[in-house]
Amino acid sequence: MNRKAELYLNGCLVGRITVKRWLGAWGFGEFYPTEAFAAWRTVYDEWARLMHSGDGAPLGPATALALSQIEYAMDRIHGQLLLEDGKWRSIVQLNIDGYLVEWEEREAVSATDRRLAGPRERFEQHDPARGGLHFAN
């Protein structure tokens, strides 16, 4: 497969990905960070460290709590992929472990749809009988 993609976090290009495969909504590949990834590196490095702690044994309470806190921080990062064919993919879950990367996607959108309309924009209509602009329910 070996498709190429760019990874954006909170709108910032942070690296390139060589896509190795997809399995359902999950993608897997190799991650090549840009200098901009430094702003997020600590979060992902700490996640990887915690995931590899314990040598396969169940996590202790302190480690589990720390992992939960890191995963909460990761969930607040907005990730997107720009594929080489110009399609944008929204990322629901992103895990980076060294050069390995895996992500869960939402639906694909085209490059022209990068800024999707919010609910109020989508339903905005002009209706003179109702006093002009209104929003459909």
Short mmCIF file of N, CA and C in Angstrom, two decimals, residues 4 6 14 16 31 35-36 44 58 66 69-70 79 83 85-86 88 98 102 106 116 119-120 132 134 136:
data_model
loop_
_atom_site.label_atom_id
_atom_site.label_comp_id
_atom_site.label_asym_id
_atom_site.label_seq_id
_atom_site.Cartn_x
_atom_site.Cartn_y
_atom_site.Cartn_z
N LYS A 4 0.95 7.98 1.11
CA LYS A 4 1.51 9.06 1.91
C LYS A 4 0.39 9.95 2.44
N GLU A 6 -0.23 13.59 5.28
CA GLU A 6 0.29 14.59 6.20
C GLU A 6 -0.59 14.57 7.44
N VAL A 14 2.31 18.52 11.58
CA VAL A 14 3.28 18.02 12.56
C VAL A 14 4.07 16.83 12.06
N ARG A 16 4.64 13.62 8.62
CA ARG A 16 4.18 12.85 7.46
C ARG A 16 4.06 11.39 7.87
N PHE A 31 5.52 7.12 11.19
CA PHE A 31 5.40 8.55 11.43
C PHE A 31 6.76 9.24 11.32
N GLU A 35 9.45 19.55 12.88
CA GLU A 35 9.84 20.24 14.11
C GLU A 35 8.63 20.67 14.92
N ALA A 36 7.51 20.95 14.26
CA ALA A 36 6.30 21.40 14.95
C ALA A 36 5.73 20.34 15.89
N TYR A 44 2.59 12.29 23.70
CA TYR A 44 2.62 10.98 23.03
C TYR A 44 3.75 10.10 23.57
N PRO A 58 -0.89 -6.39 34.50
CA PRO A 58 -1.91 -5.35 34.67
C PRO A 58 -1.29 -4.09 35.27
N ALA A 66 -2.44 7.71 35.76
CA ALA A 66 -1.58 8.54 34.90
C ALA A 66 -1.92 8.32 33.43
N GLN A 69 -5.13 10.09 32.54
CA GLN A 69 -4.92 11.54 32.41
C GLN A 69 -4.26 11.88 31.07
N ILE A 70 -3.29 11.10 30.65
CA ILE A 70 -2.63 11.33 29.36
C ILE A 70 -3.61 11.11 28.22
N GLY A 79 -7.07 15.91 15.51
CA GLY A 79 -6.19 15.38 14.48
C GLY A 79 -6.89 15.23 13.14
N LEU A 83 -4.59 13.09 2.84
CA LEU A 83 -4.05 12.05 1.98
C LEU A 83 -3.52 12.63 0.69
N ASP A 85 -4.26 12.03 -2.23
CA ASP A 85 -5.30 12.25 -3.24
C ASP A 85 -6.15 13.49 -2.92
N GLY A 86 -5.76 14.25 -1.89
CA GLY A 86 -6.47 15.48 -1.54
C GLY A 86 -7.63 15.30 -0.59
N TRP A 88 -9.34 14.73 3.04
CA TRP A 88 -9.09 14.93 4.46
C TRP A 88 -9.80 13.84 5.24
N GLY A 98 6.91 6.19 19.15
CA GLY A 98 8.15 6.28 18.38
C GLY A 98 7.83 6.61 16.94
N GLU A 102 -0.86 4.79 14.82
CA GLU A 102 -2.15 4.18 14.50
C GLU A 102 -3.22 5.21 14.80
N ARG A 106 -12.82 9.13 11.33
CA ARG A 106 -14.24 9.38 11.07
C ARG A 106 -14.39 9.25 9.57
N LEU A 116 -15.92 22.29 7.40
CA LEU A 116 -17.30 21.87 7.30
C LEU A 116 -18.20 22.86 8.01
N PRO A 119 -23.76 23.20 12.41
CA PRO A 119 -25.19 22.92 12.26
C PRO A 119 -26.00 24.17 11.91
N ARG A 120 -25.69 25.30 12.52
CA ARG A 120 -26.47 26.51 12.22
C ARG A 120 -26.20 26.97 10.80
N GLY A 132 -37.20 37.02 7.57
CA GLY A 132 -35.84 36.97 7.04
C GLY A 132 -35.12 35.68 7.36
N HIS A 134 -33.56 32.52 9.19
CA HIS A 134 -33.90 31.65 10.31
C HIS A 134 -33.13 30.35 10.17
N ALA A 136 -33.48 26.23 10.45
CA ALA A 136 -34.41 25.11 10.48
C ALA A 136 -34.12 24.20 11.66
#
